[in-house]
Amino acid sequence: MVSGATGILGKAIAKHLAAEGAQVIVLGRNTDKVSALVQEIKDEGGFAHPGIADVTQEDQLKALGEELSKEFEQLDVLINAAGGNMPGAVVMPNQFLTDLSGDDVRKIIDLNYMGTFLPIKVFLPLMTNTKKASIINISSMAASRPMTRVMGYASAKAAIDNLTKWLATEFAKKYGEGMRVNAVAPGFFLTEQNRTLLTNQDGSLTERGNLIIQNTPMGRFGSPDELFGAIQYLCSDASKFVTGTIIEVDGGFNAFSGV
């Protein structure tokens, strides 16, 4: 299952795993977008099943869980790719902390943190049938290196890192070594949420976009397909002794001191 599967990164991940032979459950809240992606995967010869729910609404997830339990005996992998940011939770250069919208910050915490926690909680029974499953959360460079402007988003992703490590310990001790929890921390990839922060309308880089490139040793943004290796590794038995880790896919951003 891939949540946030209709977003740029989630869609790329879902399509890649389907092409590799996985049976993919496409989880999203927009019926039309989910249906379109399911059909796209099927047209390309893959297996896809729709899952309609808002990841911040536990009742919707429970209803979906009951439906899925009739279709599938086991959920082998849960990828929590739902997340994002919004303008009211961003402090622009001409703004101050007091300009933040408390409601928008709360929504960002709900989307990124609760939108990861709740699917894990609700779908856990489908993953513990055989006590062998891999949960993959999506973190961010902003989690370990707090960045200007994105206070709400960075706080939520830092909580994801902590949740990943806590659950890795909890599940291994409660369910055994087959229940693994890890995270992937992408560097900078252009998505709908950050495009206006990193690029101008003509496609050129903003000042922030240029700063990121200057502090990324590889000198560019990432491409969605460059997440596939880390994701597939964590899905597979190649990583069966790996839990509680956060894999950085960042072009060297986190390793660079700026000098």
PDB file of C-alpha atoms in Angstrom:
ATOM      1  CA  MET A   1       0.000   0.000   0.000  1.00  0.00           C
ATOM      2  CA  VAL A   2       1.197   3.495  -0.903  1.00  0.00           C
ATOM      3  CA  SER A   3      -0.514   6.450   0.743  1.00  0.00           C
ATOM      4  CA  GLY A   4      -0.300   9.832  -0.938  1.00  0.00           C
ATOM      5  CA  ALA A   5      -0.080   7.776  -4.109  1.00  0.00           C
ATOM      6  CA  THR A   6      -1.482  10.488  -6.364  1.00  0.00           C
ATOM      7  CA  GLY A   7       1.280  12.966  -5.458  1.00  0.00           C
ATOM      8  CA  ILE A   8       4.437  13.295  -7.545  1.00  0.00           C
ATOM      9  CA  LEU A   9       6.664  11.049  -5.410  1.00  0.00           C
ATOM     10  CA  GLY A  10       3.924   8.651  -4.296  1.00  0.00           C
ATOM     11  CA  LYS A  11       2.752   8.086  -7.862  1.00  0.00           C
ATOM     12  CA  ALA A  12       6.271   7.386  -9.093  1.00  0.00           C
ATOM     13  CA  ILE A  13       6.844   4.897  -6.261  1.00  0.00           C
ATOM     14  CA  ALA A  14       3.506   3.133  -6.820  1.00  0.00           C
ATOM     15  CA  LYS A  15       4.089   2.779 -10.555  1.00  0.00           C
ATOM     16  CA  HIS A  16       7.645   1.503 -10.064  1.00  0.00           C
ATOM     17  CA  LEU A  17       6.648  -1.170  -7.550  1.00  0.00           C
ATOM     18  CA  ALA A  18       3.774  -2.304  -9.773  1.00  0.00           C
ATOM     19  CA  ALA A  19       6.188  -2.580 -12.704  1.00  0.00           C
ATOM     20  CA  GLU A  20       8.408  -4.731 -10.486  1.00  0.00           C
ATOM     21  CA  GLY A  21       5.516  -7.132  -9.888  1.00  0.00           C
ATOM     22  CA  ALA A  22       4.044  -5.875  -6.628  1.00  0.00           C
ATOM     23  CA  GLN A  23       0.288  -5.855  -6.077  1.00  0.00           C
ATOM     24  CA  VAL A  24      -0.178  -2.183  -5.226  1.00  0.00           C
ATOM     25  CA  ILE A  25      -3.008  -0.660  -3.218  1.00  0.00           C
ATOM     26  CA  VAL A  26      -3.289   2.988  -4.268  1.00  0.00           C
ATOM     27  CA  LEU A  27      -4.379   5.000  -1.218  1.00  0.00           C
ATOM     28  CA  GLY A  28      -5.674   8.529  -1.688  1.00  0.00           C
ATOM     29  CA  ARG A  29      -8.627  10.730  -0.816  1.00  0.00           C
ATOM     30  CA  ASN A  30      -9.522  11.875  -4.340  1.00  0.00           C
ATOM     31  CA  THR A  31     -11.561   9.152  -6.047  1.00  0.00           C
ATOM     32  CA  ASP A  32     -10.942  10.429  -9.563  1.00  0.00           C
ATOM     33  CA  LYS A  33      -7.170  10.677  -9.121  1.00  0.00           C
ATOM     34  CA  VAL A  34      -6.959   7.251  -7.474  1.00  0.00           C
ATOM     35  CA  SER A  35      -9.065   5.656 -10.205  1.00  0.00           C
ATOM     36  CA  ALA A  36      -6.936   7.273 -12.905  1.00  0.00           C
ATOM     37  CA  LEU A  37      -3.703   5.943 -11.369  1.00  0.00           C
ATOM     38  CA  VAL A  38      -5.162   2.456 -10.870  1.00  0.00           C
ATOM     39  CA  GLN A  39      -6.158   2.380 -14.527  1.00  0.00           C
ATOM     40  CA  GLU A  40      -2.753   3.708 -15.609  1.00  0.00           C
ATOM     41  CA  ILE A  41      -0.991   0.928 -13.706  1.00  0.00           C
ATOM     42  CA  LYS A  42      -3.337  -1.689 -15.163  1.00  0.00           C
ATOM     43  CA  ASP A  43      -2.816  -0.333 -18.678  1.00  0.00           C
ATOM     44  CA  GLU A  44       0.922  -0.825 -18.164  1.00  0.00           C
ATOM     45  CA  GLY A  45       0.387  -4.467 -17.181  1.00  0.00           C
ATOM     46  CA  GLY A  46       0.538  -4.061 -13.409  1.00  0.00           C
ATOM     47  CA  PHE A  47      -1.836  -4.881 -10.552  1.00  0.00           C
ATOM     48  CA  ALA A  48      -3.491  -2.017  -8.689  1.00  0.00           C
ATOM     49  CA  HIS A  49      -6.379  -1.796  -6.256  1.00  0.00           C
ATOM     50  CA  PRO A  50      -8.019   1.488  -5.184  1.00  0.00           C
ATOM     51  CA  GLY A  51      -8.135   2.592  -1.573  1.00  0.00           C
ATOM     52  CA  ILE A  52     -10.145   5.748  -0.879  1.00  0.00           C
ATOM     53  CA  ALA A  53      -9.569   7.443   2.480  1.00  0.00           C
ATOM     54  CA  ASP A  54      -8.211  10.594   4.074  1.00  0.00           C
ATOM     55  CA  VAL A  55      -5.169   9.485   6.079  1.00  0.00           C
ATOM     56  CA  THR A  56      -6.017  11.966   8.844  1.00  0.00           C
ATOM     57  CA  GLN A  57      -9.471  10.440   9.383  1.00  0.00           C
ATOM     58  CA  GLU A  58      -9.352   7.247  11.428  1.00  0.00           C
ATOM     59  CA  ASP A  59     -12.967   6.297  10.680  1.00  0.00           C
ATOM     60  CA  GLN A  60     -12.331   6.402   6.932  1.00  0.00           C
ATOM     61  CA  LEU A  61      -9.184   4.304   7.326  1.00  0.00           C
ATOM     62  CA  LYS A  62     -11.052   1.744   9.455  1.00  0.00           C
ATOM     63  CA  ALA A  63     -13.741   1.402   6.812  1.00  0.00           C
ATOM     64  CA  LEU A  64     -11.060   0.869   4.183  1.00  0.00           C
ATOM     65  CA  GLY A  65      -9.284  -1.657   6.408  1.00  0.00           C
ATOM     66  CA  GLU A  66     -12.468  -3.715   6.713  1.00  0.00           C
ATOM     67  CA  GLU A  67     -12.880  -3.652   2.942  1.00  0.00           C
ATOM     68  CA  LEU A  68      -9.274  -4.655   2.289  1.00  0.00           C
ATOM     69  CA  SER A  69      -9.383  -7.524   4.796  1.00  0.00           C
ATOM     70  CA  LYS A  70     -11.999  -9.152   2.536  1.00  0.00           C
ATOM     71  CA  GLU A  71      -9.759  -8.788  -0.530  1.00  0.00           C
ATOM     72  CA  PHE A  72      -6.288  -9.489   0.857  1.00  0.00           C
ATOM     73  CA  GLU A  73      -4.962 -11.865   3.494  1.00  0.00           C
ATOM     74  CA  GLN A  74      -1.831  -9.859   4.259  1.00  0.00           C
ATOM     75  CA  LEU A  75      -0.393  -6.394   3.780  1.00  0.00           C
ATOM     76  CA  ASP A  76       3.346  -6.882   3.215  1.00  0.00           C
ATOM     77  CA  VAL A  77       4.474  -3.291   2.822  1.00  0.00           C
ATOM     78  CA  LEU A  78       3.005   0.045   3.920  1.00  0.00           C
ATOM     79  CA  ILE A  79       4.631   3.151   2.428  1.00  0.00           C
ATOM     80  CA  ASN A  80       3.453   6.357   4.104  1.00  0.00           C
ATOM     81  CA  ALA A  81       4.033   8.901   1.360  1.00  0.00           C
ATOM     82  CA  ALA A  82       1.150  11.233   2.230  1.00  0.00           C
ATOM     83  CA  GLY A  83       2.430  14.597   3.403  1.00  0.00           C
ATOM     84  CA  GLY A  84       3.109  18.156   2.399  1.00  0.00           C
ATOM     85  CA  ASN A  85       3.093  21.784   3.435  1.00  0.00           C
ATOM     86  CA  MET A  86       0.892  24.870   3.083  1.00  0.00           C
ATOM     87  CA  PRO A  87       1.556  28.622   2.953  1.00  0.00           C
ATOM     88  CA  GLY A  88       0.021  29.393   6.357  1.00  0.00           C
ATOM     89  CA  ALA A  89       2.649  27.204   8.066  1.00  0.00           C
ATOM     90  CA  VAL A  90       5.585  28.899   6.283  1.00  0.00           C
ATOM     91  CA  VAL A  91       7.438  31.982   7.566  1.00  0.00           C
ATOM     92  CA  MET A  92       8.490  34.030   4.535  1.00  0.00           C
ATOM     93  CA  PRO A  93      11.453  36.474   4.725  1.00  0.00           C
ATOM     94  CA  ASN A  94       9.141  39.440   5.325  1.00  0.00           C
ATOM     95  CA  GLN A  95       7.145  37.613   7.998  1.00  0.00           C
ATOM     96  CA  PHE A  96       7.545  36.637  11.643  1.00  0.00           C
ATOM     97  CA  LEU A  97       6.518  33.689  13.803  1.00  0.00           C
ATOM     98  CA  THR A  98       3.463  35.671  14.879  1.00  0.00           C
ATOM     99  CA  ASP A  99       2.255  35.639  11.264  1.00  0.00           C
ATOM    100  CA  LEU A 100       1.888  31.857  11.245  1.00  0.00           C
ATOM    101  CA  SER A 101      -1.596  30.385  11.140  1.00  0.00           C
ATOM    102  CA  GLY A 102      -2.094  28.109  14.129  1.00  0.00           C
ATOM    103  CA  ASP A 103      -4.773  26.228  12.211  1.00  0.00           C
ATOM    104  CA  ASP A 104      -2.448  25.627   9.245  1.00  0.00           C
ATOM    105  CA  VAL A 105       0.402  24.446  11.489  1.00  0.00           C
ATOM    106  CA  ARG A 106      -2.027  22.022  13.120  1.00  0.00           C
ATOM    107  CA  LYS A 107      -3.138  20.787   9.686  1.00  0.00           C
ATOM    108  CA  ILE A 108       0.494  20.183   8.695  1.00  0.00           C
ATOM    109  CA  ILE A 109       1.119  18.191  11.884  1.00  0.00           C
ATOM    110  CA  ASP A 110      -2.073  16.221  11.216  1.00  0.00           C
ATOM    111  CA  LEU A 111      -1.208  15.494   7.586  1.00  0.00           C
ATOM    112  CA  ASN A 112       2.436  14.535   8.034  1.00  0.00           C
ATOM    113  CA  TYR A 113       2.457  12.957  11.506  1.00  0.00           C
ATOM    114  CA  MET A 114      -1.081  11.725  12.152  1.00  0.00           C
ATOM    115  CA  GLY A 115      -1.322  10.836   8.451  1.00  0.00           C
ATOM    116  CA  THR A 116       1.548   8.406   9.057  1.00  0.00           C
ATOM    117  CA  PHE A 117       0.600   7.181  12.533  1.00  0.00           C
ATOM    118  CA  LEU A 118      -3.064   6.441  11.805  1.00  0.00           C
ATOM    119  CA  PRO A 119      -2.547   4.173   8.751  1.00  0.00           C
ATOM    120  CA  ILE A 120       0.060   2.202  10.715  1.00  0.00           C
ATOM    121  CA  LYS A 121      -2.348   1.824  13.627  1.00  0.00           C
ATOM    122  CA  VAL A 122      -5.376   0.905  11.519  1.00  0.00           C
ATOM    123  CA  PHE A 123      -3.683  -1.460   9.051  1.00  0.00           C
ATOM    124  CA  LEU A 124      -1.436  -3.154  11.623  1.00  0.00           C
ATOM    125  CA  PRO A 125      -3.742  -6.211  11.943  1.00  0.00           C
ATOM    126  CA  LEU A 126      -3.285  -6.850   8.204  1.00  0.00           C
ATOM    127  CA  MET A 127       0.487  -6.758   8.693  1.00  0.00           C
ATOM    128  CA  THR A 128       0.728  -8.942  11.795  1.00  0.00           C
ATOM    129  CA  ASN A 129      -1.102 -11.944  10.318  1.00  0.00           C
ATOM    130  CA  THR A 130       2.245 -13.525   9.512  1.00  0.00           C
ATOM    131  CA  LYS A 131       4.294 -11.099  11.651  1.00  0.00           C
ATOM    132  CA  LYS A 132       6.332 -10.153   8.611  1.00  0.00           C
ATOM    133  CA  ALA A 133       5.925  -6.735   7.045  1.00  0.00           C
ATOM    134  CA  SER A 134       7.895  -3.613   6.204  1.00  0.00           C
ATOM    135  CA  ILE A 135       6.659  -0.134   7.053  1.00  0.00           C
ATOM    136  CA  ILE A 136       8.404   2.703   5.224  1.00  0.00           C
ATOM    137  CA  ASN A 137       7.834   6.273   6.350  1.00  0.00           C
ATOM    138  CA  ILE A 138       8.840   9.355   4.410  1.00  0.00           C
ATOM    139  CA  SER A 139      11.025  11.765   6.366  1.00  0.00           C
ATOM    140  CA  SER A 140      12.866  14.847   5.089  1.00  0.00           C
ATOM    141  CA  MET A 141      16.171  16.681   5.290  1.00  0.00           C
ATOM    142  CA  ALA A 142      14.227  19.273   7.291  1.00  0.00           C
ATOM    143  CA  ALA A 143      13.794  16.727  10.104  1.00  0.00           C
ATOM    144  CA  SER A 144      17.459  16.561  11.109  1.00  0.00           C
ATOM    145  CA  ARG A 145      18.581  19.974   9.826  1.00  0.00           C
ATOM    146  CA  PRO A 146      15.846  22.505  10.652  1.00  0.00           C
ATOM    147  CA  MET A 147      15.542  24.994   7.806  1.00  0.00           C
ATOM    148  CA  THR A 148      14.279  28.527   7.581  1.00  0.00           C
ATOM    149  CA  ARG A 149      10.631  29.126   6.654  1.00  0.00           C
ATOM    150  CA  VAL A 150       9.204  25.560   6.943  1.00  0.00           C
ATOM    151  CA  MET A 151       8.743  25.424  10.712  1.00  0.00           C
ATOM    152  CA  GLY A 152       5.559  23.334  10.795  1.00  0.00           C
ATOM    153  CA  TYR A 153       6.713  20.860   8.160  1.00  0.00           C
ATOM    154  CA  ALA A 154      10.173  20.429   9.726  1.00  0.00           C
ATOM    155  CA  SER A 155       8.652  19.798  13.159  1.00  0.00           C
ATOM    156  CA  ALA A 156       6.277  17.184  11.762  1.00  0.00           C
ATOM    157  CA  LYS A 157       9.039  15.356   9.889  1.00  0.00           C
ATOM    158  CA  ALA A 158      11.277  15.373  12.987  1.00  0.00           C
ATOM    159  CA  ALA A 159       8.407  13.627  14.758  1.00  0.00           C
ATOM    160  CA  ILE A 160       8.327  11.062  11.916  1.00  0.00           C
ATOM    161  CA  ASP A 161      11.990  10.209  12.574  1.00  0.00           C
ATOM    162  CA  ASN A 162      11.246   9.660  16.260  1.00  0.00           C
ATOM    163  CA  LEU A 163       8.113   7.629  15.493  1.00  0.00           C
ATOM    164  CA  THR A 164      10.059   5.440  13.063  1.00  0.00           C
ATOM    165  CA  LYS A 165      12.672   4.538  15.673  1.00  0.00           C
ATOM    166  CA  TRP A 166      10.114   4.072  18.438  1.00  0.00           C
ATOM    167  CA  LEU A 167       7.948   1.766  16.344  1.00  0.00           C
ATOM    168  CA  ALA A 168      10.965  -0.223  15.126  1.00  0.00           C
ATOM    169  CA  THR A 169      11.792  -1.100  18.720  1.00  0.00           C
ATOM    170  CA  GLU A 170       8.185  -1.640  19.786  1.00  0.00           C
ATOM    171  CA  PHE A 171       7.285  -3.916  16.885  1.00  0.00           C
ATOM    172  CA  ALA A 172      10.453  -6.005  16.969  1.00  0.00           C
ATOM    173  CA  LYS A 173       9.928  -6.683  20.669  1.00  0.00           C
ATOM    174  CA  LYS A 174       6.167  -7.254  20.448  1.00  0.00           C
ATOM    175  CA  TYR A 175       5.855  -9.067  17.114  1.00  0.00           C
ATOM    176  CA  GLY A 176       9.328 -10.368  16.320  1.00  0.00           C
ATOM    177  CA  GLU A 177      12.079  -9.581  13.861  1.00  0.00           C
ATOM    178  CA  GLY A 178       9.836  -9.776  10.800  1.00  0.00           C
ATOM    179  CA  MET A 179       8.035  -6.519  11.613  1.00  0.00           C
ATOM    180  CA  ARG A 180      10.335  -3.736  10.437  1.00  0.00           C
ATOM    181  CA  VAL A 181       9.931   0.051  10.410  1.00  0.00           C
ATOM    182  CA  ASN A 182      12.278   2.365   8.521  1.00  0.00           C
ATOM    183  CA  ALA A 183      12.176   5.729   6.786  1.00  0.00           C
ATOM    184  CA  VAL A 184      13.544   7.340   3.651  1.00  0.00           C
ATOM    185  CA  ALA A 185      14.631  10.985   3.901  1.00  0.00           C
ATOM    186  CA  PRO A 186      14.598  12.589   0.466  1.00  0.00           C
ATOM    187  CA  GLY A 187      16.749  15.592  -0.217  1.00  0.00           C
ATOM    188  CA  PHE A 188      15.242  18.214  -2.498  1.00  0.00           C
ATOM    189  CA  PHE A 189      12.843  16.993  -5.154  1.00  0.00           C
ATOM    190  CA  LEU A 190      10.515  19.374  -6.977  1.00  0.00           C
ATOM    191  CA  THR A 191       6.927  18.668  -5.907  1.00  0.00           C
ATOM    192  CA  GLU A 192       3.684  20.613  -6.031  1.00  0.00           C
ATOM    193  CA  GLN A 193       4.175  21.640  -2.384  1.00  0.00           C
ATOM    194  CA  ASN A 194       7.643  23.194  -2.752  1.00  0.00           C
ATOM    195  CA  ARG A 195       7.671  24.323  -6.382  1.00  0.00           C
ATOM    196  CA  THR A 196       6.746  27.940  -5.585  1.00  0.00           C
ATOM    197  CA  LEU A 197       9.468  28.099  -2.905  1.00  0.00           C
ATOM    198  CA  LEU A 198      12.207  26.782  -5.176  1.00  0.00           C
ATOM    199  CA  THR A 199      11.348  28.031  -8.674  1.00  0.00           C
ATOM    200  CA  ASN A 200       9.970  31.183 -10.258  1.00  0.00           C
ATOM    201  CA  GLN A 201       7.082  31.202 -12.725  1.00  0.00           C
ATOM    202  CA  ASP A 202       9.546  31.160 -15.629  1.00  0.00           C
ATOM    203  CA  GLY A 203      11.186  28.015 -14.245  1.00  0.00           C
ATOM    204  CA  SER A 204      14.336  29.716 -12.975  1.00  0.00           C
ATOM    205  CA  LEU A 205      15.499  29.079  -9.432  1.00  0.00           C
ATOM    206  CA  THR A 206      14.499  31.318  -6.558  1.00  0.00           C
ATOM    207  CA  GLU A 207      17.135  32.520  -4.092  1.00  0.00           C
ATOM    208  CA  ARG A 208      16.198  29.575  -1.858  1.00  0.00           C
ATOM    209  CA  GLY A 209      16.429  27.171  -4.779  1.00  0.00           C
ATOM    210  CA  ASN A 210      19.908  28.436  -5.594  1.00  0.00           C
ATOM    211  CA  LEU A 211      21.012  28.082  -1.962  1.00  0.00           C
ATOM    212  CA  ILE A 212      19.893  24.452  -1.953  1.00  0.00           C
ATOM    213  CA  ILE A 213      21.766  23.660  -5.155  1.00  0.00           C
ATOM    214  CA  GLN A 214      24.872  25.373  -3.790  1.00  0.00           C
ATOM    215  CA  ASN A 215      24.682  23.208  -0.665  1.00  0.00           C
ATOM    216  CA  THR A 216      24.046  19.952  -2.522  1.00  0.00           C
ATOM    217  CA  PRO A 217      27.390  18.473  -3.614  1.00  0.00           C
ATOM    218  CA  MET A 218      25.775  16.850  -6.653  1.00  0.00           C
ATOM    219  CA  GLY A 219      24.549  20.293  -7.694  1.00  0.00           C
ATOM    220  CA  ARG A 220      20.952  19.472  -8.628  1.00  0.00           C
ATOM    221  CA  PHE A 221      17.519  18.456  -7.383  1.00  0.00           C
ATOM    222  CA  GLY A 222      16.632  14.780  -7.150  1.00  0.00           C
ATOM    223  CA  SER A 223      14.479  12.886  -9.620  1.00  0.00           C
ATOM    224  CA  PRO A 224      11.633  10.684  -8.279  1.00  0.00           C
ATOM    225  CA  ASP A 225      13.172   7.555  -9.821  1.00  0.00           C
ATOM    226  CA  GLU A 226      16.227   8.052  -7.610  1.00  0.00           C
ATOM    227  CA  LEU A 227      14.144   7.028  -4.599  1.00  0.00           C
ATOM    228  CA  PHE A 228      13.289   3.650  -6.085  1.00  0.00           C
ATOM    229  CA  GLY A 229      16.451   1.840  -5.000  1.00  0.00           C
ATOM    230  CA  ALA A 230      16.113   2.757  -1.327  1.00  0.00           C
ATOM    231  CA  ILE A 231      12.383   2.010  -1.325  1.00  0.00           C
ATOM    232  CA  GLN A 232      12.762  -1.360  -3.029  1.00  0.00           C
ATOM    233  CA  TYR A 233      15.636  -2.303  -0.708  1.00  0.00           C
ATOM    234  CA  LEU A 234      13.482  -1.629   2.361  1.00  0.00           C
ATOM    235  CA  CYS A 235      10.560  -3.542   0.821  1.00  0.00           C
ATOM    236  CA  SER A 236      12.650  -6.648   0.232  1.00  0.00           C
ATOM    237  CA  ASP A 237      14.394  -9.329   2.259  1.00  0.00           C
ATOM    238  CA  ALA A 238      17.694  -7.689   1.306  1.00  0.00           C
ATOM    239  CA  SER A 239      17.041  -5.431   4.314  1.00  0.00           C
ATOM    240  CA  LYS A 240      15.643  -8.062   6.673  1.00  0.00           C
ATOM    241  CA  PHE A 241      18.155  -7.097   9.428  1.00  0.00           C
ATOM    242  CA  VAL A 242      17.439  -3.380   8.988  1.00  0.00           C
ATOM    243  CA  THR A 243      14.954  -1.583  11.217  1.00  0.00           C
ATOM    244  CA  GLY A 244      14.811   1.840  12.847  1.00  0.00           C
ATOM    245  CA  THR A 245      16.995   3.425  10.161  1.00  0.00           C
ATOM    246  CA  ILE A 246      16.517   6.582   8.119  1.00  0.00           C
ATOM    247  CA  ILE A 247      18.057   6.340   4.661  1.00  0.00           C
ATOM    248  CA  GLU A 248      19.084   9.675   3.159  1.00  0.00           C
ATOM    249  CA  VAL A 249      18.661  10.156  -0.587  1.00  0.00           C
ATOM    250  CA  ASP A 250      19.894  13.711  -0.851  1.00  0.00           C
ATOM    251  CA  GLY A 251      22.777  14.150  -3.281  1.00  0.00           C
ATOM    252  CA  GLY A 252      25.121  14.703  -0.337  1.00  0.00           C
ATOM    253  CA  PHE A 253      23.175  17.629   1.186  1.00  0.00           C
ATOM    254  CA  ASN A 254      23.326  16.347   4.760  1.00  0.00           C
ATOM    255  CA  ALA A 255      27.043  15.566   4.526  1.00  0.00           C
ATOM    256  CA  PHE A 256      28.036  19.036   3.291  1.00  0.00           C
ATOM    257  CA  SER A 257      29.119  21.643   5.822  1.00  0.00           C
ATOM    258  CA  GLY A 258      28.897  24.504   3.333  1.00  0.00           C
ATOM    259  CA  VAL A 259      32.695  24.825   3.141  1.00  0.00           C
TER     260      VAL A 259
END
